[in-house]
């Protein structure tokens, strides 16, 4: 029975990759992340990725997880925390843009220039996704300079 504490510590050290990046009081956050990913990916299978229902529910779910993350701040490293929050917000923005793209072209007023409308949506998508890259580059540049 003396092996039990040793084997328990080996188990904890072996599983540390699941909780080592999180604050001690947020050791469970990796489970929350897995649930978020399961909800978003299983929704595609169960509801269908082309469904307006899926895009709407995924957008709401993504936004709620981003809010929970922002309030909880579970990651120890400030940079990684900002990066994860930015990534969650970009996912939310992409799904929001997906909701906009689900609007049938027939219901868009005829006085709206289709070229400009398409261009602005593409800029929104690219801009939201480039935001994460700019955050990483900017934070590393700040660390190098200072």
Coordinates of C-alpha atoms in Angstrom, one line a residue:
X1 CA 0.0 0.0 0.0
X2 CA 3.0 2.3 0.2
X3 CA 3.1 2.5 -3.6
X4 CA -0.3 4.3 -3.8
X5 CA 0.9 7.8 -3.0
X6 CA 3.8 7.3 -5.4
X7 CA 1.5 6.0 -8.2
X8 CA -1.0 8.8 -7.5
X9 CA 1.8 11.5 -7.9
X10 CA 2.9 9.8 -11.1
X11 CA -0.6 9.9 -12.4
X12 CA -0.9 13.6 -11.5
X13 CA 2.4 14.5 -13.2
X14 CA 1.4 12.4 -16.2
X15 CA -1.9 14.3 -16.5
X16 CA -0.4 17.7 -15.8
X17 CA -0.5 18.8 -19.4
X18 CA -4.3 19.1 -19.0
X19 CA -4.1 21.7 -16.2
X20 CA -0.6 23.2 -16.0
X21 CA -1.4 26.3 -18.0
X22 CA -4.4 27.2 -15.9
X23 CA -4.7 28.9 -12.6
X24 CA -4.9 26.6 -9.6
X25 CA -8.6 27.4 -9.0
X26 CA -9.3 26.8 -12.7
X27 CA -7.7 23.4 -13.1
X28 CA -10.9 22.1 -14.8
X29 CA -10.9 24.6 -17.6
X30 CA -9.6 22.1 -20.2
X31 CA -12.8 20.2 -19.7
X32 CA -14.8 23.3 -20.4
X33 CA -12.8 23.7 -23.6
X34 CA -13.4 20.2 -24.7
X35 CA -17.2 20.7 -24.0
X36 CA -17.1 23.8 -26.2
X37 CA -15.4 22.0 -29.0
X38 CA -17.7 19.1 -28.8
X39 CA -20.8 21.3 -28.9
X40 CA -19.5 23.2 -31.9
X41 CA -18.4 20.1 -33.9
X42 CA -21.2 17.8 -32.9
X43 CA -23.7 20.5 -33.8
X44 CA -22.5 20.3 -37.4
X45 CA -23.2 16.6 -37.4
X46 CA -26.5 16.7 -35.6
X47 CA -28.0 19.8 -37.1
X48 CA -26.1 20.2 -40.3
X49 CA -23.5 22.8 -41.2
X50 CA -25.6 24.5 -43.9
X51 CA -28.4 25.0 -41.5
X52 CA -29.3 28.5 -40.3
X53 CA -30.1 26.9 -36.9
X54 CA -26.6 25.5 -36.5
X55 CA -24.9 28.8 -37.4
X56 CA -27.2 30.7 -35.0
X57 CA -26.8 28.2 -32.1
X58 CA -23.0 28.0 -32.7
X59 CA -22.7 31.7 -32.7
X60 CA -24.7 32.0 -29.4
X61 CA -22.7 29.1 -27.8
X62 CA -19.4 30.6 -29.0
X63 CA -20.3 34.0 -27.6
X64 CA -21.3 32.5 -24.2
X65 CA -18.0 30.6 -23.9
X66 CA -16.1 33.8 -24.8
X67 CA -18.0 35.7 -22.1
X68 CA -17.3 32.9 -19.5
X69 CA -13.6 32.9 -20.5
X70 CA -13.4 36.7 -20.2
X71 CA -14.9 36.7 -16.7
X72 CA -13.1 33.6 -15.4
X73 CA -9.6 34.4 -16.9
X74 CA -8.4 30.8 -16.3
X75 CA -5.0 30.9 -18.1
X76 CA -2.0 31.9 -16.0
X77 CA 0.0 33.6 -18.7
X78 CA -1.5 37.0 -19.6
X79 CA -0.4 36.8 -23.2
X80 CA -1.9 33.4 -23.7
X81 CA -5.1 34.5 -21.9
X82 CA -5.4 37.5 -24.4
X83 CA -4.6 35.2 -27.3
X84 CA -7.3 32.7 -26.3
X85 CA -9.9 35.4 -25.7
X86 CA -9.1 37.0 -29.0
X87 CA -9.4 33.6 -30.7
X88 CA -12.8 33.0 -29.1
X89 CA -14.0 36.4 -30.2
X90 CA -12.8 35.8 -33.7
X91 CA -14.7 32.5 -33.8
X92 CA -17.8 34.4 -32.6
X93 CA -17.3 37.1 -35.3
X94 CA -16.8 34.5 -38.0
X95 CA -20.1 32.8 -36.9
X96 CA -21.8 36.2 -36.8
X97 CA -20.6 36.8 -40.4
X98 CA -21.9 33.4 -41.2
X99 CA -25.3 34.4 -39.9
X100 CA -25.1 37.5 -42.2
X101 CA -24.2 35.4 -45.2
X102 CA -27.2 33.2 -44.6
X103 CA -29.4 36.2 -45.6
X104 CA -30.7 35.3 -49.1
X105 CA -29.4 37.7 -51.8
X106 CA -33.0 38.1 -53.0
X107 CA -33.9 39.8 -49.7
X108 CA -31.0 42.4 -50.0
X109 CA -32.4 45.7 -51.3
X110 CA -31.6 46.3 -54.9
X111 CA -30.1 49.7 -54.2
X112 CA -27.2 47.9 -52.3
X113 CA -24.1 47.5 -54.5
X114 CA -23.5 43.8 -54.6
X115 CA -19.8 44.2 -55.3
X116 CA -19.2 46.6 -52.4
X117 CA -21.4 44.4 -50.1
X118 CA -19.3 41.3 -51.0
X119 CA -16.0 43.2 -50.7
X120 CA -17.0 44.5 -47.2
X121 CA -18.0 41.0 -46.0
X122 CA -14.6 39.6 -47.2
X123 CA -12.8 42.4 -45.4
X124 CA -14.7 41.6 -42.2
X125 CA -13.8 37.9 -42.5
X126 CA -10.1 38.6 -43.3
X127 CA -9.8 41.3 -40.7
X128 CA -11.2 39.2 -37.9
X129 CA -8.8 36.4 -38.7
X130 CA -5.8 38.6 -39.2
X131 CA -6.5 40.1 -35.7
X132 CA -5.2 37.0 -34.0
X133 CA -2.0 37.0 -36.0
X134 CA -1.4 40.7 -35.4
X135 CA -1.9 40.2 -31.7
X136 CA 0.8 37.5 -31.6
X137 CA 3.2 39.6 -33.7
X138 CA 2.5 42.7 -31.6
X139 CA 3.0 41.0 -28.3
X140 CA 6.3 39.5 -29.4
X141 CA 7.4 42.8 -30.8
X142 CA 6.6 44.5 -27.5
X143 CA 8.5 41.8 -25.5
X144 CA 11.6 42.2 -27.8
X145 CA 11.6 46.0 -27.7
X146 CA 11.0 46.3 -23.9

